[in-house]
Amino acid sequence: MSDVRAPSRSDASPARAASPPEPALPANLRRNAPLVPTDSAASRALAAVIAILTFLAALCAGAAEIAVSSAGQWQSSVAQEVTVQVRPSAGRDIEADVRQAESLARAAPGIAGARIFTKAESERLLEPWLGSGLDLSDLPVPRLIALTLASDRAADLAALRTALTAALPGVASLDDHALWLQRLSTMANTFAGIGIGIVLLVLFATGLAVVFATRGAMAGNREVVEVLHFVGADDDYIAKAFQSRFFRLGLRGGALGAGAALLTCALAGLLARMWRSGPAGEEIEALFGTFQIGWQGYAVIVFIGVVASLVTAAVSRFTVRRFLR
């Protein structure tokens, strides 16, 4: 009687033992995968672009803040002084005229002090225009008297101007620096307008970058969007998904750009304080102030980072709605 033995598991056919693996799903179709991935190369590139644009916009805003604050300091300094100019005249003693003008100025209400510029000091003021090493002794160089206004009393400059004209007709005149103050104000407003314009242009460029990135993401996820529509998802649901993802990208890029701008401004202020002891530092401080933007400037930089994030979210939502239509 022959021995009949049932086949064991090891004798099974190879096709049954080794079944082919199932094909892997695309990353955007896997379970729990986000509709718009934020860790892709395109997403990282968009975050880097937003960070760079935010950094440039924040630097422009910081520079405008420094210019406006420096102009404000200049205006405050110029507004605290007025100048009496005494011109040489034939047949008159210039030194006597200067002393008379000084006495009239000191007697006027609201004048805290007066300082007479010597002849050498008056001639030195012309060096930036005429150059140094010139003999100006034969030229009728006017003499100047710098008057400091009192902070607790209002000065009647019109009365002082009338008194100088009556006592020294054609010789003494009063300059209240109104023209310089107007020019400083115009310059400050111009810098502020240029800074605001550059910030708006950078935000517009950020919006354009987000538009192209959103349209690329929509084109790459067309199948997912069609499936969502098939299962009943409306356009608002899809737009919110894209808006949330792009808002996170914008928030990341805005935070990086604003943080880099804050660090740059703080470093510039530190270097300015280090250079302040030398003559170059004194000239820089005289022109641009202390490079301290203050809490207003830091708040503006943070605000620009937040606005960049909001612009990213709003533009992505608008682009998605237009694409779905």
Tab-separated table of C-alpha atoms in Angstrom:
chain	number	residue	atom	x	y	z
A	1	MET	CA	0.000	0.000	0.000
A	2	SER	CA	1.574	3.190	-1.094
A	3	ASP	CA	2.223	5.928	1.433
A	4	VAL	CA	0.195	9.049	0.543
A	5	ARG	CA	1.302	12.258	2.182
A	6	ALA	CA	-0.474	15.616	2.063
A	7	PRO	CA	1.595	18.456	0.764
A	8	SER	CA	3.105	20.650	3.455
A	9	ARG	CA	3.055	24.486	3.529
A	10	SER	CA	6.580	24.553	2.278
A	11	ASP	CA	5.529	22.748	-0.883
A	12	ALA	CA	3.086	25.492	-1.885
A	13	SER	CA	3.536	27.167	-5.234
A	14	PRO	CA	5.906	30.131	-5.349
A	15	ALA	CA	3.235	32.396	-6.797
A	16	ARG	CA	1.033	31.754	-3.816
A	17	ALA	CA	3.826	32.124	-1.280
A	18	ALA	CA	5.181	35.466	-2.526
A	19	SER	CA	2.430	37.883	-3.518
A	20	PRO	CA	3.491	41.083	-5.299
A	21	PRO	CA	3.611	44.215	-3.067
A	22	GLU	CA	0.879	46.768	-3.482
A	23	PRO	CA	1.924	49.984	-5.241
A	24	ALA	CA	2.602	52.897	-2.876
A	25	LEU	CA	0.176	55.774	-2.973
A	26	PRO	CA	1.340	59.271	-3.794
A	27	ALA	CA	2.275	61.371	-0.812
A	28	ASN	CA	-0.764	63.638	-1.172
A	29	LEU	CA	-3.154	60.650	-1.235
A	30	ARG	CA	-1.871	58.840	1.820
A	31	ARG	CA	-3.914	58.728	4.993
A	32	ASN	CA	-3.484	61.739	7.285
A	33	ALA	CA	-1.386	63.517	4.640
A	34	PRO	CA	-1.999	67.281	4.356
A	35	LEU	CA	-3.707	68.584	1.261
A	36	VAL	CA	-0.889	71.076	0.704
A	37	PRO	CA	2.400	69.758	2.144
A	38	THR	CA	4.532	72.400	3.812
A	39	ASP	CA	7.777	70.411	3.941
A	40	SER	CA	8.315	70.129	0.188
A	41	ALA	CA	11.075	71.870	-1.725
A	42	ALA	CA	8.614	74.327	-3.272
A	43	SER	CA	7.174	75.207	0.144
A	44	ARG	CA	10.614	75.774	1.631
A	45	ALA	CA	11.566	77.946	-1.351
A	46	LEU	CA	8.403	80.025	-0.921
A	47	ALA	CA	9.106	80.478	2.790
A	48	ALA	CA	12.645	81.603	1.941
A	49	VAL	CA	11.341	84.123	-0.620
A	50	ILE	CA	8.845	85.510	1.909
A	51	ALA	CA	11.612	85.750	4.525
A	52	ILE	CA	13.909	87.671	2.148
A	53	LEU	CA	11.166	90.066	1.052
A	54	THR	CA	10.069	90.641	4.652
A	55	PHE	CA	13.682	91.318	5.636
A	56	LEU	CA	14.077	93.917	2.876
A	57	ALA	CA	10.764	95.587	3.721
A	58	ALA	CA	11.654	95.708	7.423
A	59	LEU	CA	15.060	97.218	6.683
A	60	CYS	CA	13.424	99.919	4.544
A	61	ALA	CA	10.974	100.667	7.337
A	62	GLY	CA	13.811	100.817	9.882
A	63	ALA	CA	15.850	103.161	7.683
A	64	ALA	CA	12.826	105.415	7.225
A	65	GLU	CA	12.286	105.434	10.994
A	66	ILE	CA	15.927	106.424	11.576
A	67	ALA	CA	15.678	109.228	8.995
A	68	VAL	CA	12.444	110.568	10.464
A	69	SER	CA	13.745	110.454	14.041
A	70	SER	CA	17.029	112.134	13.017
A	71	ALA	CA	15.122	114.850	11.183
A	72	GLY	CA	12.962	115.327	14.274
A	73	GLN	CA	16.086	115.773	16.394
A	74	TRP	CA	17.484	118.267	13.901
A	75	GLN	CA	14.210	120.194	13.893
A	76	SER	CA	14.132	120.303	17.680
A	77	SER	CA	17.736	121.522	17.798
A	78	VAL	CA	17.257	124.155	15.083
A	79	ALA	CA	13.985	125.391	16.575
A	80	GLN	CA	15.720	126.157	19.889
A	81	GLU	CA	18.009	128.736	18.306
A	82	VAL	CA	17.735	131.856	16.169
A	83	THR	CA	20.526	133.834	14.575
A	84	VAL	CA	21.222	137.556	14.387
A	85	GLN	CA	23.355	138.580	11.434
A	86	VAL	CA	25.306	141.852	11.580
A	87	ARG	CA	26.727	142.961	8.244
A	88	PRO	CA	29.741	145.302	7.959
A	89	SER	CA	28.902	148.755	6.683
A	90	ALA	CA	31.121	151.580	5.537
A	91	GLY	CA	31.685	154.199	8.214
A	92	ARG	CA	30.398	151.994	11.058
A	93	ASP	CA	32.178	150.107	13.796
A	94	ILE	CA	31.253	146.427	13.333
A	95	GLU	CA	32.255	145.521	16.888
A	96	ALA	CA	30.009	148.240	18.343
A	97	ASP	CA	27.132	147.103	16.146
A	98	VAL	CA	27.606	143.517	17.326
A	99	ARG	CA	27.590	144.534	20.998
A	100	GLN	CA	24.472	146.657	20.481
A	101	ALA	CA	22.667	143.822	18.731
A	102	GLU	CA	23.649	141.458	21.546
A	103	SER	CA	22.310	143.807	24.212
A	104	LEU	CA	19.018	144.194	22.359
A	105	ALA	CA	18.692	140.420	22.034
A	106	ARG	CA	19.448	139.738	25.703
A	107	ALA	CA	16.839	142.313	26.712
A	108	ALA	CA	14.131	140.666	24.592
A	109	PRO	CA	11.690	138.348	26.409
A	110	GLY	CA	12.119	134.612	25.834
A	111	ILE	CA	15.847	134.775	25.062
A	112	ALA	CA	17.837	132.513	27.405
A	113	GLY	CA	21.344	133.299	26.122
A	114	ALA	CA	23.421	134.857	23.365
A	115	ARG	CA	26.795	133.858	21.938
A	116	ILE	CA	28.817	136.115	19.632
A	117	PHE	CA	30.834	134.388	16.918
A	118	THR	CA	34.283	135.883	16.536
A	119	LYS	CA	35.543	137.057	13.156
A	120	ALA	CA	37.662	133.902	12.800
A	121	GLU	CA	34.695	131.672	13.652
A	122	SER	CA	32.483	133.479	11.150
A	123	GLU	CA	35.114	133.045	8.428
A	124	ARG	CA	35.510	129.344	9.323
A	125	LEU	CA	31.815	128.820	8.611
A	126	LEU	CA	32.490	129.690	4.952
A	127	GLU	CA	35.174	127.019	4.467
A	128	PRO	CA	32.758	124.278	3.254
A	129	TRP	CA	31.771	126.580	0.350
A	130	LEU	CA	34.968	128.588	-0.310
A	131	GLY	CA	37.610	126.130	0.854
A	132	SER	CA	40.312	126.509	3.475
A	133	GLY	CA	43.486	128.599	3.348
A	134	LEU	CA	41.831	131.699	1.872
A	135	ASP	CA	42.451	135.186	3.215
A	136	LEU	CA	38.988	136.602	3.923
A	137	SER	CA	40.131	139.656	5.809
A	138	ASP	CA	39.241	141.991	2.928
A	139	LEU	CA	35.774	140.505	2.428
A	140	PRO	CA	32.728	141.917	4.252
A	141	VAL	CA	32.020	138.719	6.181
A	142	PRO	CA	28.927	139.155	8.401
A	143	ARG	CA	29.177	138.524	12.126
A	144	LEU	CA	26.741	136.128	13.752
A	145	ILE	CA	25.077	136.032	17.161
A	146	ALA	CA	23.468	132.721	18.156
A	147	LEU	CA	20.451	133.215	20.438
A	148	THR	CA	19.097	130.369	22.566
A	149	LEU	CA	15.372	130.435	23.187
A	150	ALA	CA	14.016	129.860	26.659
A	151	SER	CA	11.959	126.696	27.057
A	152	ASP	CA	9.625	128.161	29.693
A	153	ARG	CA	8.821	131.442	27.924
A	154	ALA	CA	7.656	132.204	24.397
A	155	ALA	CA	9.957	134.546	22.533
A	156	ASP	CA	8.480	137.476	20.624
A	157	LEU	CA	10.698	137.248	17.558
A	158	ALA	CA	8.663	139.780	15.616
A	159	ALA	CA	9.264	142.447	18.274
A	160	LEU	CA	12.981	141.586	18.371
A	161	ARG	CA	13.218	141.820	14.588
A	162	THR	CA	11.528	145.249	14.687
A	163	ALA	CA	13.891	146.460	17.422
A	164	LEU	CA	16.982	145.350	15.514
A	165	THR	CA	15.752	146.981	12.311
A	166	ALA	CA	15.007	150.242	14.116
A	167	ALA	CA	18.333	150.372	16.008
A	168	LEU	CA	20.556	149.047	13.225
A	169	PRO	CA	18.780	149.699	9.911
A	170	GLY	CA	20.306	147.828	6.979
A	171	VAL	CA	22.892	146.258	9.287
A	172	ALA	CA	21.241	143.697	11.584
A	173	SER	CA	18.708	141.042	10.632
A	174	LEU	CA	17.074	138.129	12.446
A	175	ASP	CA	16.881	134.609	10.991
A	176	ASP	CA	14.409	132.269	12.724
A	177	HIS	CA	15.471	129.276	10.557
A	178	ALA	CA	11.910	128.781	9.309
A	179	LEU	CA	13.189	127.870	5.831
A	180	TRP	CA	15.512	125.196	7.230
A	181	LEU	CA	12.740	123.785	9.397
A	182	GLN	CA	10.465	123.556	6.375
A	183	ARG	CA	13.159	121.771	4.371
A	184	LEU	CA	13.813	119.326	7.206
A	185	SER	CA	10.117	118.578	7.466
A	186	THR	CA	9.897	118.033	3.704
A	187	MET	CA	12.929	115.739	3.789
A	188	ALA	CA	11.486	113.686	6.667
A	189	ASN	CA	8.141	113.334	4.911
A	190	THR	CA	9.897	112.326	1.698
A	191	PHE	CA	11.908	109.603	3.436
A	192	ALA	CA	8.783	108.335	5.178
A	193	GLY	CA	6.867	108.260	1.877
A	194	ILE	CA	9.699	106.416	0.106
A	195	GLY	CA	9.875	103.869	2.929
A	196	ILE	CA	6.126	103.253	2.822
A	197	GLY	CA	6.216	102.923	-0.966
A	198	ILE	CA	9.043	100.366	-0.862
A	199	VAL	CA	7.250	98.356	1.824
A	200	LEU	CA	4.085	98.286	-0.293
A	201	LEU	CA	6.059	97.196	-3.370
A	202	VAL	CA	7.718	94.386	-1.403
A	203	LEU	CA	4.360	93.218	-0.067
A	204	PHE	CA	3.007	93.308	-3.630
A	205	ALA	CA	5.946	91.165	-4.768
A	206	THR	CA	5.179	88.768	-1.917
A	207	GLY	CA	1.598	88.512	-3.115
A	208	LEU	CA	2.734	87.724	-6.665
A	209	ALA	CA	5.050	84.975	-5.403
A	210	VAL	CA	2.183	83.483	-3.405
A	211	VAL	CA	-0.115	83.606	-6.456
A	212	PHE	CA	2.307	81.564	-8.564
A	213	ALA	CA	2.990	79.153	-5.702
A	214	THR	CA	-0.724	78.646	-5.062
A	215	ARG	CA	-1.517	78.013	-8.713
A	216	GLY	CA	1.340	75.499	-8.859
A	217	ALA	CA	0.035	73.743	-5.754
A	218	MET	CA	-3.480	73.657	-7.187
A	219	ALA	CA	-2.205	72.201	-10.470
A	220	GLY	CA	-0.200	69.559	-8.613
A	221	ASN	CA	-3.192	68.575	-6.458
A	222	ARG	CA	-5.863	68.652	-9.166
A	223	GLU	CA	-6.770	64.979	-8.611
A	224	VAL	CA	-7.161	65.522	-4.881
A	225	VAL	CA	-9.388	68.543	-5.474
A	226	GLU	CA	-11.554	66.540	-7.871
A	227	VAL	CA	-11.924	63.725	-5.312
A	228	LEU	CA	-12.873	66.251	-2.629
A	229	HIS	CA	-15.502	67.709	-4.939
A	230	PHE	CA	-16.772	64.208	-5.676
A	231	VAL	CA	-17.272	63.390	-1.981
A	232	GLY	CA	-19.146	66.646	-1.374
A	233	ALA	CA	-16.498	69.190	-0.321
A	234	ASP	CA	-17.311	72.737	-1.401
A	235	ASP	CA	-14.949	75.426	-2.645
A	236	ASP	CA	-14.833	77.159	0.728
A	237	TYR	CA	-13.524	74.008	2.430
A	238	ILE	CA	-10.739	73.603	-0.141
A	239	ALA	CA	-9.854	77.315	0.008
A	240	LYS	CA	-9.584	77.141	3.798
A	241	ALA	CA	-7.211	74.197	3.545
A	242	PHE	CA	-4.897	76.047	1.173
A	243	GLN	CA	-5.203	79.246	3.203
A	244	SER	CA	-4.191	77.484	6.416
A	245	ARG	CA	-1.137	75.886	4.842
A	246	PHE	CA	0.051	79.036	3.112
A	247	PHE	CA	-0.568	81.085	6.241
A	248	ARG	CA	1.831	78.803	8.082
A	249	LEU	CA	4.390	79.261	5.325
A	250	GLY	CA	3.927	83.025	5.433
A	251	LEU	CA	4.163	83.047	9.209
A	252	ARG	CA	7.397	81.083	9.063
A	253	GLY	CA	8.911	83.327	6.398
A	254	GLY	CA	7.666	86.516	8.046
A	255	ALA	CA	9.067	85.483	11.416
A	256	LEU	CA	12.462	84.660	9.909
A	257	GLY	CA	12.633	87.908	7.923
A	258	ALA	CA	11.447	90.103	10.788
A	259	GLY	CA	13.803	88.368	13.220
A	260	ALA	CA	16.754	88.920	10.900
A	261	ALA	CA	15.793	92.598	10.508
A	262	LEU	CA	15.513	93.048	14.283
A	263	LEU	CA	18.925	91.457	14.739
A	264	THR	CA	20.430	93.673	12.029
A	265	CYS	CA	19.024	96.873	13.567
A	266	ALA	CA	20.228	95.871	17.037
A	267	LEU	CA	23.685	95.061	15.660
A	268	ALA	CA	23.825	98.411	13.805
A	269	GLY	CA	22.986	100.249	17.020
A	270	LEU	CA	25.669	98.329	18.905
A	271	LEU	CA	28.313	99.108	16.284
A	272	ALA	CA	27.286	102.784	16.265
A	273	ARG	CA	27.778	102.960	20.033
A	274	MET	CA	31.205	101.351	19.664
A	275	TRP	CA	32.277	103.836	16.972
A	276	ARG	CA	30.828	106.864	18.748
A	277	SER	CA	34.069	107.579	20.630
A	278	GLY	CA	35.996	108.339	17.412
A	279	PRO	CA	35.654	111.302	15.047
A	280	ALA	CA	33.994	109.161	12.368
A	281	GLY	CA	31.397	108.040	14.894
A	282	GLU	CA	30.682	111.646	15.854
A	283	GLU	CA	30.049	112.554	12.218
A	284	ILE	CA	27.799	109.519	11.704
A	285	GLU	CA	25.854	110.388	14.839
A	286	ALA	CA	25.501	113.996	13.706
A	287	LEU	CA	24.081	112.899	10.353
A	288	PHE	CA	22.047	109.810	11.212
A	289	GLY	CA	21.611	109.949	14.975
A	290	THR	CA	22.423	106.982	17.190
A	291	PHE	CA	20.986	104.314	14.839
A	292	GLN	CA	18.431	103.530	17.520
A	293	ILE	CA	15.030	102.970	15.942
A	294	GLY	CA	13.244	102.820	19.302
A	295	TRP	CA	10.290	100.704	20.240
A	296	GLN	CA	8.230	102.235	17.410
A	297	GLY	CA	10.697	100.925	14.836
A	298	TYR	CA	10.819	97.461	16.377
A	299	ALA	CA	7.012	97.398	16.501
A	300	VAL	CA	6.858	98.362	12.811
A	301	ILE	CA	9.243	95.524	11.902
A	302	VAL	CA	7.135	92.985	13.805
A	303	PHE	CA	4.003	94.421	12.197
A	304	ILE	CA	5.504	93.954	8.718
A	305	GLY	CA	6.188	90.281	9.509
A	306	VAL	CA	2.575	89.795	10.589
A	307	VAL	CA	1.272	91.627	7.515
A	308	ALA	CA	3.384	89.400	5.248
A	309	SER	CA	1.727	86.336	6.803
A	310	LEU	CA	-1.755	87.799	6.406
A	311	VAL	CA	-1.055	88.790	2.803
A	312	THR	CA	0.111	85.237	2.083
A	313	ALA	CA	-3.071	83.731	3.533
A	314	ALA	CA	-5.430	86.209	1.858
A	315	VAL	CA	-3.780	85.965	-1.574
A	316	SER	CA	-3.721	82.153	-1.468
A	317	ARG	CA	-7.420	82.004	-0.581
A	318	PHE	CA	-8.330	84.449	-3.352
A	319	THR	CA	-6.221	82.536	-5.889
A	320	VAL	CA	-7.794	79.210	-4.936
A	321	ARG	CA	-11.313	80.611	-5.308
A	322	ARG	CA	-10.473	82.028	-8.723
A	323	PHE	CA	-8.858	78.731	-9.771
A	324	LEU	CA	-11.847	76.658	-8.708
A	325	ARG	CA	-14.226	78.838	-10.695
